Amino acid sequence: MGLVAVLMIFVGSPLSGATSAPELLPQPAGLIGQRFPPTAGANLVRSVTFFDGNGAQTHLLVLSTWVLLGLLATVFGARLRRQPVDQASSPAAAEESRAPAPAASAPR
């Protein structure tokens, strides 16, 4: 998560061209910046506000792709975390199996 946050802040925002136009950025920086959420979000708002939604499809596709990638990463991470740990190979489990069982006390 930290890597993506740094990528968005230090790469996505400067390359977004949101305050001017991506075409004014040196190439290929403008083209690369178009594939990040800050640019897609700013251009989507611009398309809907000033151009009655014309040209919004590309920006919606970029944002949807990032959302899908985030959901896939979340599901994949949750599945990795839920995988059972092999009890026989863990040192704590091996030590517990060697320890003698406590003696059961007879009821009085």
mmCIF file with all atom_site columns, C-alpha atoms in Angstrom:
data_model
loop_
_atom_site.group_PDB
_atom_site.id
_atom_site.type_symbol
_atom_site.label_atom_id
_atom_site.label_alt_id
_atom_site.label_comp_id
_atom_site.label_asym_id
_atom_site.label_entity_id
_atom_site.label_seq_id
_atom_site.pdbx_PDB_ins_code
_atom_site.Cartn_x
_atom_site.Cartn_y
_atom_site.Cartn_z
_atom_site.occupancy
_atom_site.B_iso_or_equiv
_atom_site.pdbx_formal_charge
_atom_site.auth_seq_id
_atom_site.auth_comp_id
_atom_site.auth_asym_id
_atom_site.auth_atom_id
_atom_site.pdbx_PDB_model_num
ATOM 1   C CA . MET A 1 1   ? 0.000   0.000   0.000   1.00 0.00 ? 1   MET A CA 1
ATOM 2   C CA . GLY A 1 2   ? 2.821   2.350   0.815   1.00 0.00 ? 2   GLY A CA 1
ATOM 3   C CA . LEU A 1 3   ? 4.433   1.885   -2.584  1.00 0.00 ? 3   LEU A CA 1
ATOM 4   C CA . VAL A 1 4   ? 1.177   2.709   -4.369  1.00 0.00 ? 4   VAL A CA 1
ATOM 5   C CA . ALA A 1 5   ? 0.657   5.788   -2.190  1.00 0.00 ? 5   ALA A CA 1
ATOM 6   C CA . VAL A 1 6   ? 4.156   7.058   -2.982  1.00 0.00 ? 6   VAL A CA 1
ATOM 7   C CA . LEU A 1 7   ? 3.605   6.284   -6.655  1.00 0.00 ? 7   LEU A CA 1
ATOM 8   C CA . MET A 1 8   ? 0.354   8.272   -6.719  1.00 0.00 ? 8   MET A CA 1
ATOM 9   C CA . ILE A 1 9   ? 1.741   11.252  -4.820  1.00 0.00 ? 9   ILE A CA 1
ATOM 10  C CA . PHE A 1 10  ? 5.178   11.608  -6.371  1.00 0.00 ? 10  PHE A CA 1
ATOM 11  C CA . VAL A 1 11  ? 4.506   10.311  -9.876  1.00 0.00 ? 11  VAL A CA 1
ATOM 12  C CA . GLY A 1 12  ? 0.767   10.472  -10.542 1.00 0.00 ? 12  GLY A CA 1
ATOM 13  C CA . SER A 1 13  ? 0.090   13.990  -9.294  1.00 0.00 ? 13  SER A CA 1
ATOM 14  C CA . PRO A 1 14  ? 2.974   15.793  -11.031 1.00 0.00 ? 14  PRO A CA 1
ATOM 15  C CA . LEU A 1 15  ? 2.311   13.969  -14.291 1.00 0.00 ? 15  LEU A CA 1
ATOM 16  C CA . SER A 1 16  ? -1.438  14.581  -14.130 1.00 0.00 ? 16  SER A CA 1
ATOM 17  C CA . GLY A 1 17  ? -1.451  17.957  -15.815 1.00 0.00 ? 17  GLY A CA 1
ATOM 18  C CA . ALA A 1 18  ? -4.649  18.646  -13.874 1.00 0.00 ? 18  ALA A CA 1
ATOM 19  C CA . THR A 1 19  ? -3.922  22.334  -13.408 1.00 0.00 ? 19  THR A CA 1
ATOM 20  C CA . SER A 1 20  ? -3.161  22.878  -17.096 1.00 0.00 ? 20  SER A CA 1
ATOM 21  C CA . ALA A 1 21  ? -3.336  20.243  -19.791 1.00 0.00 ? 21  ALA A CA 1
ATOM 22  C CA . PRO A 1 22  ? -1.508  16.924  -20.115 1.00 0.00 ? 22  PRO A CA 1
ATOM 23  C CA . GLU A 1 23  ? -0.565  17.907  -23.656 1.00 0.00 ? 23  GLU A CA 1
ATOM 24  C CA . LEU A 1 24  ? 1.659   20.655  -22.233 1.00 0.00 ? 24  LEU A CA 1
ATOM 25  C CA . LEU A 1 25  ? 3.811   18.149  -20.354 1.00 0.00 ? 25  LEU A CA 1
ATOM 26  C CA . PRO A 1 26  ? 6.891   16.714  -22.069 1.00 0.00 ? 26  PRO A CA 1
ATOM 27  C CA . GLN A 1 27  ? 6.224   13.397  -23.784 1.00 0.00 ? 27  GLN A CA 1
ATOM 28  C CA . PRO A 1 28  ? 5.980   10.567  -22.738 1.00 0.00 ? 28  PRO A CA 1
ATOM 29  C CA . ALA A 1 29  ? 5.277   12.047  -19.277 1.00 0.00 ? 29  ALA A CA 1
ATOM 30  C CA . GLY A 1 30  ? 1.888   13.356  -20.373 1.00 0.00 ? 30  GLY A CA 1
ATOM 31  C CA . LEU A 1 31  ? 0.900   9.986   -21.814 1.00 0.00 ? 31  LEU A CA 1
ATOM 32  C CA . ILE A 1 32  ? 2.054   8.084   -18.712 1.00 0.00 ? 32  ILE A CA 1
ATOM 33  C CA . GLY A 1 33  ? 0.290   10.554  -16.434 1.00 0.00 ? 33  GLY A CA 1
ATOM 34  C CA . GLN A 1 34  ? -3.004  9.909   -18.228 1.00 0.00 ? 34  GLN A CA 1
ATOM 35  C CA . ARG A 1 35  ? -3.042  6.372   -16.791 1.00 0.00 ? 35  ARG A CA 1
ATOM 36  C CA . PHE A 1 36  ? -3.020  7.445   -13.128 1.00 0.00 ? 36  PHE A CA 1
ATOM 37  C CA . PRO A 1 37  ? -6.124  8.155   -11.016 1.00 0.00 ? 37  PRO A CA 1
ATOM 38  C CA . PRO A 1 38  ? -5.325  11.827  -10.257 1.00 0.00 ? 38  PRO A CA 1
ATOM 39  C CA . THR A 1 39  ? -5.357  12.634  -13.970 1.00 0.00 ? 39  THR A CA 1
ATOM 40  C CA . ALA A 1 40  ? -8.369  10.481  -14.741 1.00 0.00 ? 40  ALA A CA 1
ATOM 41  C CA . GLY A 1 41  ? -10.330 11.997  -11.863 1.00 0.00 ? 41  GLY A CA 1
ATOM 42  C CA . ALA A 1 42  ? -9.503  15.581  -12.809 1.00 0.00 ? 42  ALA A CA 1
ATOM 43  C CA . ASN A 1 43  ? -10.254 14.985  -16.494 1.00 0.00 ? 43  ASN A CA 1
ATOM 44  C CA . LEU A 1 44  ? -13.485 13.160  -15.658 1.00 0.00 ? 44  LEU A CA 1
ATOM 45  C CA . VAL A 1 45  ? -14.688 16.150  -13.637 1.00 0.00 ? 45  VAL A CA 1
ATOM 46  C CA . ARG A 1 46  ? -13.621 18.472  -16.459 1.00 0.00 ? 46  ARG A CA 1
ATOM 47  C CA . SER A 1 47  ? -15.433 16.334  -19.073 1.00 0.00 ? 47  SER A CA 1
ATOM 48  C CA . VAL A 1 48  ? -18.650 16.156  -17.092 1.00 0.00 ? 48  VAL A CA 1
ATOM 49  C CA . THR A 1 49  ? -18.629 19.788  -15.983 1.00 0.00 ? 49  THR A CA 1
ATOM 50  C CA . PHE A 1 50  ? -17.654 21.598  -19.160 1.00 0.00 ? 50  PHE A CA 1
ATOM 51  C CA . PHE A 1 51  ? -18.288 19.142  -21.985 1.00 0.00 ? 51  PHE A CA 1
ATOM 52  C CA . ASP A 1 52  ? -21.532 17.429  -20.906 1.00 0.00 ? 52  ASP A CA 1
ATOM 53  C CA . GLY A 1 53  ? -19.788 14.079  -20.341 1.00 0.00 ? 53  GLY A CA 1
ATOM 54  C CA . ASN A 1 54  ? -18.183 13.870  -23.776 1.00 0.00 ? 54  ASN A CA 1
ATOM 55  C CA . GLY A 1 55  ? -14.857 12.050  -23.532 1.00 0.00 ? 55  GLY A CA 1
ATOM 56  C CA . ALA A 1 56  ? -15.542 10.692  -20.058 1.00 0.00 ? 56  ALA A CA 1
ATOM 57  C CA . GLN A 1 57  ? -15.412 7.021   -21.142 1.00 0.00 ? 57  GLN A CA 1
ATOM 58  C CA . THR A 1 58  ? -11.617 6.782   -21.159 1.00 0.00 ? 58  THR A CA 1
ATOM 59  C CA . HIS A 1 59  ? -11.337 8.375   -17.739 1.00 0.00 ? 59  HIS A CA 1
ATOM 60  C CA . LEU A 1 60  ? -14.020 6.095   -16.315 1.00 0.00 ? 60  LEU A CA 1
ATOM 61  C CA . LEU A 1 61  ? -12.162 3.103   -17.757 1.00 0.00 ? 61  LEU A CA 1
ATOM 62  C CA . VAL A 1 62  ? -8.889  4.182   -16.123 1.00 0.00 ? 62  VAL A CA 1
ATOM 63  C CA . LEU A 1 63  ? -10.553 4.725   -12.740 1.00 0.00 ? 63  LEU A CA 1
ATOM 64  C CA . SER A 1 64  ? -12.451 1.438   -12.997 1.00 0.00 ? 64  SER A CA 1
ATOM 65  C CA . THR A 1 65  ? -9.234  -0.407  -13.802 1.00 0.00 ? 65  THR A CA 1
ATOM 66  C CA . TRP A 1 66  ? -7.516  1.015   -10.712 1.00 0.00 ? 66  TRP A CA 1
ATOM 67  C CA . VAL A 1 67  ? -10.517 0.102   -8.550  1.00 0.00 ? 67  VAL A CA 1
ATOM 68  C CA . LEU A 1 68  ? -10.498 -3.438  -9.964  1.00 0.00 ? 68  LEU A CA 1
ATOM 69  C CA . LEU A 1 69  ? -6.755  -3.791  -9.349  1.00 0.00 ? 69  LEU A CA 1
ATOM 70  C CA . GLY A 1 70  ? -7.221  -2.571  -5.769  1.00 0.00 ? 70  GLY A CA 1
ATOM 71  C CA . LEU A 1 71  ? -10.031 -5.044  -5.132  1.00 0.00 ? 71  LEU A CA 1
ATOM 72  C CA . LEU A 1 72  ? -8.001  -7.903  -6.600  1.00 0.00 ? 72  LEU A CA 1
ATOM 73  C CA . ALA A 1 73  ? -5.011  -6.990  -4.443  1.00 0.00 ? 73  ALA A CA 1
ATOM 74  C CA . THR A 1 74  ? -7.236  -6.872  -1.357  1.00 0.00 ? 74  THR A CA 1
ATOM 75  C CA . VAL A 1 75  ? -8.804  -10.265 -2.065  1.00 0.00 ? 75  VAL A CA 1
ATOM 76  C CA . PHE A 1 76  ? -5.435  -11.814 -2.912  1.00 0.00 ? 76  PHE A CA 1
ATOM 77  C CA . GLY A 1 77  ? -3.888  -10.418 0.276   1.00 0.00 ? 77  GLY A CA 1
ATOM 78  C CA . ALA A 1 78  ? -6.772  -11.712 2.390   1.00 0.00 ? 78  ALA A CA 1
ATOM 79  C CA . ARG A 1 79  ? -6.452  -15.184 0.873   1.00 0.00 ? 79  ARG A CA 1
ATOM 80  C CA . LEU A 1 80  ? -2.723  -15.237 1.539   1.00 0.00 ? 80  LEU A CA 1
ATOM 81  C CA . ARG A 1 81  ? -3.339  -14.304 5.144   1.00 0.00 ? 81  ARG A CA 1
ATOM 82  C CA . ARG A 1 82  ? -5.972  -17.030 5.625   1.00 0.00 ? 82  ARG A CA 1
ATOM 83  C CA . GLN A 1 83  ? -3.823  -19.905 4.372   1.00 0.00 ? 83  GLN A CA 1
ATOM 84  C CA . PRO A 1 84  ? -3.343  -22.454 7.171   1.00 0.00 ? 84  PRO A CA 1
ATOM 85  C CA . VAL A 1 85  ? 0.108   -22.675 8.652   1.00 0.00 ? 85  VAL A CA 1
ATOM 86  C CA . ASP A 1 86  ? 1.621   -26.128 8.730   1.00 0.00 ? 86  ASP A CA 1
ATOM 87  C CA . GLN A 1 87  ? 1.417   -27.010 12.423  1.00 0.00 ? 87  GLN A CA 1
ATOM 88  C CA . ALA A 1 88  ? 4.145   -29.646 12.281  1.00 0.00 ? 88  ALA A CA 1
ATOM 89  C CA . SER A 1 89  ? 6.731   -27.231 10.949  1.00 0.00 ? 89  SER A CA 1
ATOM 90  C CA . SER A 1 90  ? 6.172   -24.435 13.447  1.00 0.00 ? 90  SER A CA 1
ATOM 91  C CA . PRO A 1 91  ? 8.632   -24.406 16.375  1.00 0.00 ? 91  PRO A CA 1
ATOM 92  C CA . ALA A 1 92  ? 5.893   -23.659 18.935  1.00 0.00 ? 92  ALA A CA 1
ATOM 93  C CA . ALA A 1 93  ? 3.830   -26.653 17.819  1.00 0.00 ? 93  ALA A CA 1
ATOM 94  C CA . ALA A 1 94  ? 6.863   -28.946 17.941  1.00 0.00 ? 94  ALA A CA 1
ATOM 95  C CA . GLU A 1 95  ? 7.710   -27.809 21.482  1.00 0.00 ? 95  GLU A CA 1
ATOM 96  C CA . GLU A 1 96  ? 4.112   -28.293 22.656  1.00 0.00 ? 96  GLU A CA 1
ATOM 97  C CA . SER A 1 97  ? 4.052   -31.838 21.311  1.00 0.00 ? 97  SER A CA 1
ATOM 98  C CA . ARG A 1 98  ? 7.227   -32.684 23.265  1.00 0.00 ? 98  ARG A CA 1
ATOM 99  C CA . ALA A 1 99  ? 5.978   -31.240 26.576  1.00 0.00 ? 99  ALA A CA 1
ATOM 100 C CA . PRO A 1 100 ? 4.390   -33.786 28.919  1.00 0.00 ? 100 PRO A CA 1
ATOM 101 C CA . ALA A 1 101 ? 0.645   -33.530 29.399  1.00 0.00 ? 101 ALA A CA 1
ATOM 102 C CA . PRO A 1 102 ? -0.434  -32.229 32.813  1.00 0.00 ? 102 PRO A CA 1
ATOM 103 C CA . ALA A 1 103 ? -1.658  -34.894 35.219  1.00 0.00 ? 103 ALA A CA 1
ATOM 104 C CA . ALA A 1 104 ? -5.385  -34.964 35.639  1.00 0.00 ? 104 ALA A CA 1
ATOM 105 C CA . SER A 1 105 ? -6.524  -34.549 39.214  1.00 0.00 ? 105 SER A CA 1
ATOM 106 C CA . ALA A 1 106 ? -9.141  -36.941 40.530  1.00 0.00 ? 106 ALA A CA 1
ATOM 107 C CA . PRO A 1 107 ? -12.367 -35.329 41.747  1.00 0.00 ? 107 PRO A CA 1
ATOM 108 C CA . ARG A 1 108 ? -12.833 -35.393 45.524  1.00 0.00 ? 108 ARG A CA 1
#
